[in-house]
Structures are given as C-alpha cells and as structure tokens.
C-alpha cells in the first residue's frame, strides 16, 4: 500500500504518517507537484488557518496538481475544508473548489464552546467504501473552529448544535473533518479503507 | 455534542513520569511511553505531557519523546514545557503532537499566543494557567514546576484567561493549585466562573480524588474535560470504572 502525503508546512503530517505506518502503508511525504501527479493515492492533511494553507499550496504549485489528480484523494481536517469552494476564514479565502459551498465559522453558544474540540459520535448518512465497518454512534476526535457546508457530499455527520459534515465525498475526493489518525479504532478503519480504495 | 474528556496528565522529568503533592516532593511513577500506552488502552480521551523542569530551567522540551509518543498513540495528545517561540511549537507539531500548551512563556510575552494562533491555528494553542486564591482573589502563579522559582505573576486569573482567549488561545487548562495533589475535589466555583467568561473549551485541573469529583466538575462547572494525574497513576481510579460511573450519572462519555 503506497500513499503520498502532502507536506506543505501546515500541520499534522507526522501524526498522519505514523497512523498510516501503523497500518503497514509505505508513506511518501512530498511538496512537489510532479510527485503528486504520479501518486497512487494522496492525503492532504492540515491544521491551522485556511489562508496560510492555500498560500502554501499556491507557492508550491500544488493547487493545479491537486485539482487535476484523478485517483483517490483524502483531505483531513483543514484538508477536508480545502476541498470546498471558499472559506470565511482569514477574510474570504478561495479554496480548491472541488466541492461546492462555503466553509463558515462555528459560532460559540452556551454549552457549545468553539473550537469544536473533542470526541463526537458519527451518524452515517450514506454507505460508501470509505465507511466500511464504521457504525452509527462510533466516536471520532474533532478539532476545528470552521465547518463545511452540509449537502449532498456529506457521507457522515456529527451533531455540534449545527450539523458537522464529518466525512464527505465527491467523485474521487474524500474528506474527514475529524482526525482519523487520532480517532482510535474508527479512525484507523477509515484510513485502512482509504488505502484499499481502487486507485 | 462532544463527550466529556478524561485527560491523564503525565508530568515528565528526565523521561520519567513523576507526581508530587502541590508540586513538591516528586515520586517516580514510571516510564512515559509505557504509561501512555496503558492509558490509551484504558480509554483515556487525550493525554497531556508536561515537562515540568523545562520552563524554570529555561530550556525547551525534548522532541525525541514527542515523536516516540506520537508513533504509539491513536488518541490526541498535548505537550507542554518551555515552549517560547512559534518555531518550537511548530516543531512539536512536526514531531506528531496535536496541541501545545504554554504557561509561563505566555505570561512573559502574551503576544506569543497570537503568533502561534496565526501560524498554527488557534485549535492547537492551549494556555495553561496556575491559579491560587490569595487576598480575596484568584491570582495567576508561574514557574510552579520548581518550588524555588515559583512566584505570583501579578495578574488576576479571570482577567488573564479572557485576555488569552482574545489573543488566540483555543483552549484553557485552569489548574487550581490550592487543590492540586490534595484530592479534595476540583475547584468547582472557580471553574464555573471561568466557564462563564470563556467561549473556548475549558479543562479543569487540580484536586481529583474520587469519581464524584469528576461528575461534580462536569455537571456544576460545565467544563469540556477534566485532567488528573496521581489518582490515575496510583491506580486509585481506573479510567474504565470512572467512565462507567459517569455514564450512569448521566454525563456523556466515550465508552
């Protein structure tokens, strides 16, 4: 199992790499668009601010490479948000525009602090090979202050007062809002499923 | 919503986990990686590793054990101890930590909080606050890892946590040091007051001695997580038992 991990100076590359290695995958970390074009499958991780992440992807020439990538692509946490059209973070940030809709801030409310930080239960909306073996009510670890638009791309959701698209899919692109590398058994299962998607 | 988090805190000194009463008289509790794996298997929701000697000694923590822990764990963890620059914080994340916690360095230079949030995202910036009741107010203390270096920080706790949130903190860990290590329960009054003033997650620390203390702090102070050390390390409370108790008491936990 070969997987290419985008290391672009925005976050949790090491923890995602270690999780993939625990599953026996061979992991290549790159910031080179040529490597991406040739990859069997690609994971776009990310924590931090959308503006900074997009600036890095642009500077490295990765925006077009990711848009054109025809095999399985998984965005993790901020990486899921980057799949969408625009984000309200950092003013108004243009994202990769692979799934329609705008990423919005989670407004804090009493008993609902923001960022959404901690373990929430998943509700499965639609069967998908990425969710094989993952059940309604399984726990996943979330850390995010912005939330993707809920729509036809949502495969699984969490409830944080607002619906939180937890797993999304459009064509050959998937996203995980939570951290599968830090979500114990359910997270490991999702990463394993991604590694086994036909490339 | 989110489950209430149970967070064992591992105070690390020279690669070993230690625990003392009110930060004094440290006792060796075992190897950090071994304890981390044990807590992962018992259902801990998150771990905090705190290099208690780094800040008073003016050095930063050792990235080697951060990476060793990151390889091992499939739950999130936070590291703390002597992180003074954005670069050091970024290196912790690069070695696999999910969050970094800053305490004394944030008091020395509060702008550090904003610099870290801008570069790394506020969700991984945790501000730890050591607070004690003195002269009728809750007051911030610093360098609490070393009894000889410990001193008041000249700030009121409630003002400082709101300032830290405004500067870009993503979570506050409020360590009530009147309670720490004495197992009489969390400082529910102080934590409830802090909860009312914040919009970011708040984690309780200091004073856990019985399962009822966890229920009280979740129900009465509405905190997102509860941190404890000695009751877990000593085996006085087993995490699976604690979670079953909380579940039966109507507190949502991850089981």
Short mmCIF file of N, CA, C and O in Angstrom, two decimals, chain B residues 8-53:
data_model
loop_
_atom_site.label_atom_id
_atom_site.label_comp_id
_atom_site.label_asym_id
_atom_site.label_seq_id
_atom_site.Cartn_x
_atom_site.Cartn_y
_atom_site.Cartn_z
N UNK B 8 -5.64 12.08 31.45
CA UNK B 8 -4.49 11.88 32.35
C UNK B 8 -3.35 12.82 31.97
O UNK B 8 -3.05 13.01 30.79
N UNK B 9 -2.76 13.42 32.99
CA UNK B 9 -1.63 14.32 32.77
C UNK B 9 -0.37 13.65 33.28
O UNK B 9 -0.32 13.19 34.42
N UNK B 10 0.61 13.58 32.42
CA UNK B 10 1.86 12.95 32.79
C UNK B 10 2.92 14.03 32.93
O UNK B 10 3.34 14.64 31.95
N UNK B 11 3.30 14.29 34.18
CA UNK B 11 4.38 15.24 34.43
C UNK B 11 5.69 14.49 34.18
O UNK B 11 5.95 13.49 34.83
N UNK B 12 6.47 15.01 33.24
CA UNK B 12 7.68 14.29 32.83
C UNK B 12 8.92 15.02 33.33
O UNK B 12 9.04 16.24 33.20
N UNK B 13 9.81 14.25 33.93
CA UNK B 13 11.08 14.79 34.38
C UNK B 13 12.14 13.79 33.93
O UNK B 13 12.09 12.63 34.35
N UNK B 14 13.04 14.21 33.08
CA UNK B 14 14.09 13.32 32.54
C UNK B 14 13.52 12.02 31.99
O UNK B 14 14.03 10.94 32.26
N UNK B 15 12.42 12.12 31.22
CA UNK B 15 11.85 10.93 30.57
C UNK B 15 10.99 10.04 31.45
O UNK B 15 10.41 9.08 30.97
N UNK B 16 10.90 10.36 32.74
CA UNK B 16 10.08 9.58 33.68
C UNK B 16 8.88 10.40 34.10
O UNK B 16 8.95 11.62 34.19
N UNK B 17 7.78 9.71 34.38
CA UNK B 17 6.60 10.39 34.89
C UNK B 17 6.75 10.52 36.41
O UNK B 17 7.09 9.55 37.08
N UNK B 18 6.52 11.73 36.90
CA UNK B 18 6.63 11.97 38.35
C UNK B 18 5.35 12.63 38.86
O UNK B 18 4.57 13.20 38.09
N UNK B 19 5.11 12.51 40.14
CA UNK B 19 3.98 13.21 40.74
C UNK B 19 4.30 13.57 42.16
O UNK B 19 4.87 12.77 42.91
N UNK B 20 3.95 14.78 42.54
CA UNK B 20 4.16 15.20 43.92
C UNK B 20 2.91 15.89 44.44
O UNK B 20 1.99 16.16 43.69
N UNK B 21 2.88 16.16 45.72
CA UNK B 21 1.78 16.90 46.30
C UNK B 21 2.12 18.38 46.22
O UNK B 21 3.19 18.80 46.66
N UNK B 22 1.20 19.15 45.66
CA UNK B 22 1.43 20.59 45.45
C UNK B 22 2.79 20.85 44.82
O UNK B 22 3.53 21.73 45.26
N UNK B 23 3.12 20.04 43.83
CA UNK B 23 4.32 20.20 43.03
C UNK B 23 5.62 19.95 43.79
O UNK B 23 6.70 20.21 43.29
N UNK B 24 5.55 19.47 45.00
CA UNK B 24 6.80 19.28 45.75
C UNK B 24 6.96 17.81 46.11
O UNK B 24 6.00 17.06 46.18
N UNK B 25 8.17 17.38 46.33
CA UNK B 25 8.44 16.00 46.72
C UNK B 25 8.06 15.01 45.65
O UNK B 25 7.18 14.18 45.84
N UNK B 26 8.67 15.09 44.45
CA UNK B 26 8.30 14.24 43.33
C UNK B 26 8.61 12.77 43.56
O UNK B 26 9.66 12.41 44.06
N UNK B 27 7.67 11.93 43.16
CA UNK B 27 7.83 10.48 43.25
C UNK B 27 7.80 9.91 41.84
O UNK B 27 6.97 10.31 41.03
N UNK B 28 8.71 8.96 41.55
CA UNK B 28 8.77 8.34 40.22
C UNK B 28 7.55 7.43 40.03
O UNK B 28 7.28 6.55 40.83
N UNK B 29 6.80 7.65 38.92
CA UNK B 29 5.60 6.86 38.64
C UNK B 29 5.80 5.91 37.46
O UNK B 29 4.89 5.18 37.11
N UNK B 30 6.94 5.98 36.76
CA UNK B 30 7.16 5.04 35.65
C UNK B 30 7.57 5.71 34.36
O UNK B 30 7.63 6.94 34.26
N UNK B 31 7.81 4.89 33.35
CA UNK B 31 8.25 5.35 32.04
C UNK B 31 7.09 6.02 31.27
O UNK B 31 5.97 5.50 31.26
N UNK B 32 7.37 7.16 30.63
CA UNK B 32 6.32 7.95 29.99
C UNK B 32 5.60 7.18 28.88
O UNK B 32 4.37 7.18 28.82
N UNK B 33 6.35 6.51 28.02
CA UNK B 33 5.72 5.80 26.90
C UNK B 33 4.87 4.62 27.39
O UNK B 33 3.78 4.37 26.89
N UNK B 34 5.37 3.92 28.42
CA UNK B 34 4.61 2.79 28.98
C UNK B 34 3.28 3.25 29.56
O UNK B 34 2.23 2.64 29.32
N UNK B 35 3.34 4.34 30.32
CA UNK B 35 2.10 4.86 30.90
C UNK B 35 1.15 5.36 29.82
O UNK B 35 -0.06 5.16 29.91
N UNK B 36 1.71 5.98 28.78
CA UNK B 36 0.88 6.49 27.68
C UNK B 36 0.10 5.35 27.02
O UNK B 36 -1.10 5.46 26.78
N UNK B 37 0.78 4.23 26.76
CA UNK B 37 0.12 3.09 26.10
C UNK B 37 -0.96 2.51 27.02
O UNK B 37 -2.03 2.11 26.56
N UNK B 38 -0.67 2.48 28.31
CA UNK B 38 -1.65 1.94 29.26
C UNK B 38 -2.92 2.80 29.25
O UNK B 38 -4.03 2.29 29.19
N UNK B 39 -2.75 4.12 29.28
CA UNK B 39 -3.93 5.00 29.29
C UNK B 39 -4.71 4.94 27.98
O UNK B 39 -5.93 5.00 27.97
N UNK B 40 -3.99 4.83 26.87
CA UNK B 40 -4.65 4.66 25.58
C UNK B 40 -5.56 3.43 25.61
O UNK B 40 -6.73 3.50 25.24
N UNK B 41 -5.03 2.33 26.12
CA UNK B 41 -5.79 1.08 26.14
C UNK B 41 -6.96 1.12 27.12
O UNK B 41 -7.94 0.42 26.95
N UNK B 42 -6.84 1.95 28.15
CA UNK B 42 -7.92 2.03 29.15
C UNK B 42 -9.04 2.97 28.73
O UNK B 42 -10.06 3.05 29.43
N UNK B 43 -8.84 3.71 27.64
CA UNK B 43 -9.91 4.59 27.16
C UNK B 43 -9.74 6.06 27.51
O UNK B 43 -10.72 6.82 27.49
N UNK B 44 -8.52 6.49 27.83
CA UNK B 44 -8.29 7.93 28.02
C UNK B 44 -8.65 8.65 26.72
O UNK B 44 -8.45 8.12 25.63
N UNK B 45 -9.21 9.86 26.84
CA UNK B 45 -9.66 10.59 25.65
C UNK B 45 -8.57 11.46 25.07
O UNK B 45 -8.66 11.90 23.92
N UNK B 46 -7.56 11.75 25.85
CA UNK B 46 -6.50 12.65 25.45
C UNK B 46 -5.43 12.53 26.53
O UNK B 46 -5.73 12.16 27.65
N UNK B 47 -4.19 12.83 26.17
CA UNK B 47 -3.13 12.83 27.18
C UNK B 47 -2.40 14.16 27.12
O UNK B 47 -2.30 14.79 26.06
N UNK B 48 -1.90 14.58 28.27
CA UNK B 48 -1.05 15.77 28.33
C UNK B 48 0.30 15.36 28.91
O UNK B 48 0.35 14.67 29.93
N UNK B 49 1.36 15.75 28.22
CA UNK B 49 2.71 15.51 28.70
C UNK B 49 3.32 16.85 29.05
O UNK B 49 3.43 17.73 28.19
N UNK B 50 3.70 16.97 30.29
CA UNK B 50 4.19 18.25 30.76
C UNK B 50 5.61 18.09 31.28
O UNK B 50 5.85 17.42 32.29
N UNK B 51 6.56 18.68 30.57
CA UNK B 51 7.96 18.63 31.02
C UNK B 51 8.12 19.68 32.11
O UNK B 51 8.29 20.87 31.84
N UNK B 52 8.04 19.23 33.35
CA UNK B 52 7.90 20.18 34.47
C UNK B 52 9.18 20.93 34.80
O UNK B 52 9.15 21.91 35.52
N UNK B 53 10.29 20.49 34.29
CA UNK B 53 11.53 21.20 34.61
C UNK B 53 11.97 22.14 33.50
O UNK B 53 12.84 22.97 33.70
#
